[in-house]
Every structure is written in structure tokens, then in C-alpha cells.
Coordinates of C-alpha atoms and ligand atoms in Angstrom, one line a residue:
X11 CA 11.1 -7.4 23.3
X12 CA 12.3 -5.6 20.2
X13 CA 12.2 -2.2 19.5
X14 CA 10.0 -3.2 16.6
X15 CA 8.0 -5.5 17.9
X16 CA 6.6 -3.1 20.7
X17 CA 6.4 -0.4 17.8
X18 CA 3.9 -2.4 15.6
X19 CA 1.9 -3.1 18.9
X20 CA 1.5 -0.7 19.6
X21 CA 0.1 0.9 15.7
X22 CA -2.5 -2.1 16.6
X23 CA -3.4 -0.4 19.8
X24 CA -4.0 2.5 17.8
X25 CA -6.6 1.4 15.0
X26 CA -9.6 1.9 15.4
X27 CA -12.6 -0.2 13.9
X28 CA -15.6 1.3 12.0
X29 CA -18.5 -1.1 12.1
X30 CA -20.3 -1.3 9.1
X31 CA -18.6 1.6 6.5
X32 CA -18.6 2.7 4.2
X33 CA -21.4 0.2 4.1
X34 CA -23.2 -2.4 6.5
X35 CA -21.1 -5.7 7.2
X36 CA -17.7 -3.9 6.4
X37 CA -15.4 -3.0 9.3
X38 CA -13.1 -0.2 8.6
X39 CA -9.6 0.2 10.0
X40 CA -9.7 3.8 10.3
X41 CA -5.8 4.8 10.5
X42 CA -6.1 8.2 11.5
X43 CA -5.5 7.9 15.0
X44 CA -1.9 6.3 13.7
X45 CA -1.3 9.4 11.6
X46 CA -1.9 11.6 14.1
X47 CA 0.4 10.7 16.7
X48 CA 4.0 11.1 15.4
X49 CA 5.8 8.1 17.2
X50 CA 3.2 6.0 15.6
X51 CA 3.5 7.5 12.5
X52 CA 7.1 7.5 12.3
X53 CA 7.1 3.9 13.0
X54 CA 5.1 2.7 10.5
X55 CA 7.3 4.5 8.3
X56 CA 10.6 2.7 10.0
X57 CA 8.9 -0.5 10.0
X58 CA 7.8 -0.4 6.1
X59 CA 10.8 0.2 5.4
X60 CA 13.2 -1.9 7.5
X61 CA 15.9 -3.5 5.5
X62 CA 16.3 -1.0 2.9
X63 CA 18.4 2.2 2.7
X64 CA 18.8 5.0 1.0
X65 CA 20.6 3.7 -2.3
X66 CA 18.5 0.8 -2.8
X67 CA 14.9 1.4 -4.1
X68 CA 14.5 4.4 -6.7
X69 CA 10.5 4.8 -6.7
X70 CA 8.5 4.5 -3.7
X71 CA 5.2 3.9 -5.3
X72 CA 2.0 4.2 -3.3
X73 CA -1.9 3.4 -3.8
X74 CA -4.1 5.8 -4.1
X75 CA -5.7 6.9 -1.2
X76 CA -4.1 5.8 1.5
X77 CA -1.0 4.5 0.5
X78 CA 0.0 8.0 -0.8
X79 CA 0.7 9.2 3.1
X80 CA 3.1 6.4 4.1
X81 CA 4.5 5.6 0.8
X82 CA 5.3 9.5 0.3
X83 CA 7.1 9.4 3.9
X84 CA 8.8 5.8 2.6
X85 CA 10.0 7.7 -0.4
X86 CA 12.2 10.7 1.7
X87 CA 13.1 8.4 3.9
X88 CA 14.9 6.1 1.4
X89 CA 15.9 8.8 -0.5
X90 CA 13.6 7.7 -3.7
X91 CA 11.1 9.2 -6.2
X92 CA 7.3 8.7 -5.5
X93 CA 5.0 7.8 -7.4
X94 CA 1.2 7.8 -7.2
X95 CA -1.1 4.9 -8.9
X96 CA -4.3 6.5 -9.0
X97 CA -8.0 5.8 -9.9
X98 CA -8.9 5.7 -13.2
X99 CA -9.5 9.1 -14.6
X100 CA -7.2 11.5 -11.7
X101 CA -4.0 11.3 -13.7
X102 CA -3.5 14.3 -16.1
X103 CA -0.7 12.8 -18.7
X104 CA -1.1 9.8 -20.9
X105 CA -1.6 6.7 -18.7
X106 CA -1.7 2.6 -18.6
X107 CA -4.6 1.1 -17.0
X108 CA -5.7 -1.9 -15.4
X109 CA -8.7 -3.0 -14.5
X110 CA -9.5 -5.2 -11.4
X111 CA -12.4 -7.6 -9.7
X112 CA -14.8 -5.5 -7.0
X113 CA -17.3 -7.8 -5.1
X114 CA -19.5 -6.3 -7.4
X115 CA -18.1 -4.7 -10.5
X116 CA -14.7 -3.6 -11.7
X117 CA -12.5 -0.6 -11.4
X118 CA -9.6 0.4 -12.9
X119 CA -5.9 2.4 -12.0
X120 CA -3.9 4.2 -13.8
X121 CA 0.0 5.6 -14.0
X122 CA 1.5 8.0 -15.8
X123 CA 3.4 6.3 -19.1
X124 CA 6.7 8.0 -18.0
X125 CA 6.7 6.8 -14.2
X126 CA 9.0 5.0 -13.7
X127 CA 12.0 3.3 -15.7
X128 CA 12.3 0.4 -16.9
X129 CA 14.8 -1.6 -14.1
X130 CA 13.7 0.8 -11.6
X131 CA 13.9 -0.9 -8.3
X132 CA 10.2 -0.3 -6.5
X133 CA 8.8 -0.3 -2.8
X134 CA 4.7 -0.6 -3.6
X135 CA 3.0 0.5 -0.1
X136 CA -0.8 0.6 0.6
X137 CA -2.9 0.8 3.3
X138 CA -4.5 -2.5 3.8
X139 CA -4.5 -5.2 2.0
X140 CA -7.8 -7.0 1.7
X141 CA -8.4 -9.3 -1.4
X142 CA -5.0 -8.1 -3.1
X143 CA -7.1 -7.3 -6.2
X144 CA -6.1 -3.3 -5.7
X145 CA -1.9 -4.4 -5.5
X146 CA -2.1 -6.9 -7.9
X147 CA -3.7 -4.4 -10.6
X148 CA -1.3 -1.9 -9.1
X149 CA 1.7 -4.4 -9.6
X150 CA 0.7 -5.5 -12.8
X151 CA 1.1 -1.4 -13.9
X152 CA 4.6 -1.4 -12.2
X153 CA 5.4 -4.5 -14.6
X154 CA 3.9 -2.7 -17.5
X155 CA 6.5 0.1 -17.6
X156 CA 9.6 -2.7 -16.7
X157 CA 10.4 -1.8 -13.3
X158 CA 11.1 -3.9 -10.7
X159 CA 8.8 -4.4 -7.5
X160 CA 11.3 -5.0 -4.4
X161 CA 8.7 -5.4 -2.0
X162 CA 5.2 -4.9 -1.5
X163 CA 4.0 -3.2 2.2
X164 CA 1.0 -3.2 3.8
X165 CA 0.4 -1.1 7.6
X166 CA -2.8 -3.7 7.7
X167 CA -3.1 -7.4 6.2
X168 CA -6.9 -8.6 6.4
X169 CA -5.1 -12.6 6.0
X170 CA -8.8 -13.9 6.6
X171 CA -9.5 -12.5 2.8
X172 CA -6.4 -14.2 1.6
X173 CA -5.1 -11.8 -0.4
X174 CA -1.1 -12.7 -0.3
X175 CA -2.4 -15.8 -2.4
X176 CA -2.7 -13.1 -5.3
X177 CA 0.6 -11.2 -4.6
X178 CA 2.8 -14.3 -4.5
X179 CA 4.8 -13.7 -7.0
X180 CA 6.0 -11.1 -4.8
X181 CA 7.8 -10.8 -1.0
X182 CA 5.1 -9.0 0.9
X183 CA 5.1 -7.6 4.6
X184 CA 2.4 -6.0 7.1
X185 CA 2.7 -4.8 10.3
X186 CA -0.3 -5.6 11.5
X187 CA -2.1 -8.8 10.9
X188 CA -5.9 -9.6 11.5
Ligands
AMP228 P1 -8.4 -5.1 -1.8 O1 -8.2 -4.7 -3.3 O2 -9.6 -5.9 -1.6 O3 -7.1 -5.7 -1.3 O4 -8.7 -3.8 -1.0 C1 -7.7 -2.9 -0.6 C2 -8.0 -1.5 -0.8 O5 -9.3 -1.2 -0.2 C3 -7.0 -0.6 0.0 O6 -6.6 0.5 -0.8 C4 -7.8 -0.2 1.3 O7 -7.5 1.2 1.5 C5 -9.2 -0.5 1.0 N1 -9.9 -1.3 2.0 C6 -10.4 -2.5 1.8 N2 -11.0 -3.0 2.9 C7 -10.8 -2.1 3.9 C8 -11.1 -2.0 5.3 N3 -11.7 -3.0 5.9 N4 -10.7 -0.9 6.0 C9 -10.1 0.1 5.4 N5 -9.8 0.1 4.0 C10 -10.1 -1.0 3.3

């Protein structure tokens, strides 16, 4: 067995699942226990980033929440900028916004004007990915300001909800698939 293979076992190991919350029916994949052990954490980081080097992405950008922790890692890693795509209404300087689907409602994220550059080469990294609603709006705000999305990572890929089907315009990996 690889290296990498036993690594992203053993991040699964790791989870842990929160029955119904932040509401009943929803099962939570509560990373914490990943962030606090540094092997695991440091792995994730490896195994986001595997196949690129310092040189070849200039913006790490990450998803507000919990995209910020491993995408900020990502970023000293490769030796690139970060840069945070927050909810609506967080980001101090002018912004672009896009709004996305909720089960029930909308919501909406934002990123500063100045970002990135246009041609920038970008790593997204979030979380999870669930419906893909959250990446695609955050993609979509990459787009916006011309930059170019290299990748988009995932720790944890819920593939029952589909959500690659709205990223596919885009390579896409996850370490951990349920
Ligand atoms: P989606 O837009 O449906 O792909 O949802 C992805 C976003 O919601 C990510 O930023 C996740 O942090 C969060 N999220 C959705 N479902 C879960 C879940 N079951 N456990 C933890 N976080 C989740």
C-alpha cells in the first residue's frame, strides 16, 4: 500500500459523524479530530496538494469556513497567495457576489474585487463537498475576476448528493469519499 493511500485512511478513521446537526436528518462530518492530530493534518494538506509544487499555482483560494484552515496550509505549502471567499457581508473592500440554491432559500459569497489577477493560476479547497452549489458559486467568483481554477479539492466528497455533476467543467479530487 501507498504512502497515500494509508494516509487518506486513515483521515477517514478520523471523522467523526454528528447525527442530526446542525439540524435533524443532517449528518455532520465533524473534522476536528483531523485538525487536531498533526500527521492527519499534515496529510490532508500533502494529499490536497499532490501534483503541484511551489511555482505552479499563485492563489490558494479557500471557502469560507472550513476551507480557510486547509486551503491557508495549501497556500505556504505551495508557496502561493490565499485567498478567502466569504459569506455575503464579512468582506471589508468592494466585492463580487454570487448567489447560490439552499434546500430552502439562497445565499450568497463574496471576494474582494482585487483578489486575484486575471490568469492567475488557482487551487479552490473546501471542506466537503455536498451539492457543489457552495464551489460552483465560489468558482463562478474565481471566473469573475479572470483567473484560472487548476483544481478544485475537497477533504470530504458526499458523491450520494452528486455534486461533481455541477463542478464538471472543472478536474476535482477528495480524499475521502462517502
Ligand atoms: P454544498 O454547497 O451543498 O456542496 O455544501 C457544502 C458546504 O456546506 C461546505 O462548505 C461544507 O462545509 C458544508 N456542509 C454541507 N454538508 C455538510 C455535512 N454533512 N457535514 C459538514 N459540512 C457540510
Amino acid at each position: 500500500m501507498t504512502q497515500t493511500a494509508t494516509a487518506s485512511a486513515d483521515i477517514a478513521r478520523a471523522i467523526r459523524n454528528i447525527p442530526d446537526f446542525p439540524k435533524a436528518g443532517i449528518q455532520f462530518k465533524d473534522i476536528t479530530p483531523v485538525l487536531a492530530d498533526a500527521r492527519l493534518f499534515a496529510g490532508c494538506i500533502d494529499l490536497l496538494t499532490e501534483g503541484f509544487k511551489p511555482g505552479m499555482v499563485d492563489a490558494v483560494v479557500g471557502i469560507d469556513a472550513r476551507g480557510f484552515i486547509f486551503a491557508a496550509a495549501a497556500a505556504i505549502k505551495l508557496e502561493a497567495g490565499f485567498v478567502p471567499i466569504r459569506k455575503k457581508g464579512k468582506l471589508p473592500y468592494q466585492t463580487h457576489e454570487q448567489e447560490y440554491d439552499l434546500e430552502y432559500g439562497t445565499a450568497t459569497v463574496a471576494v474582494h474585487v482585487d483578489a486575484l489577477k486575471p490568469g492567475s493560476r488557482v487551487l479552490l479547497i473546501d471542506d466537503l463537498l455536498a451539492t457543489g452549489g457552495t464551489a460552483a458559486a465560489a468558482a463562478k467568483l474565481v471566473q469573475t475576476l479572470g483567473a484560472e481554477i487548476l483544481e478544485i479539492a475537497f477533504l470530504i466528497e458526499l458523491s450520494f448528493l452528486d455534486g461533481r455533476q455541477r463542478l464538471k467543467d472543472y478536474p476535482v479530487r477528495s480524499l475521502v469519499v462517502y
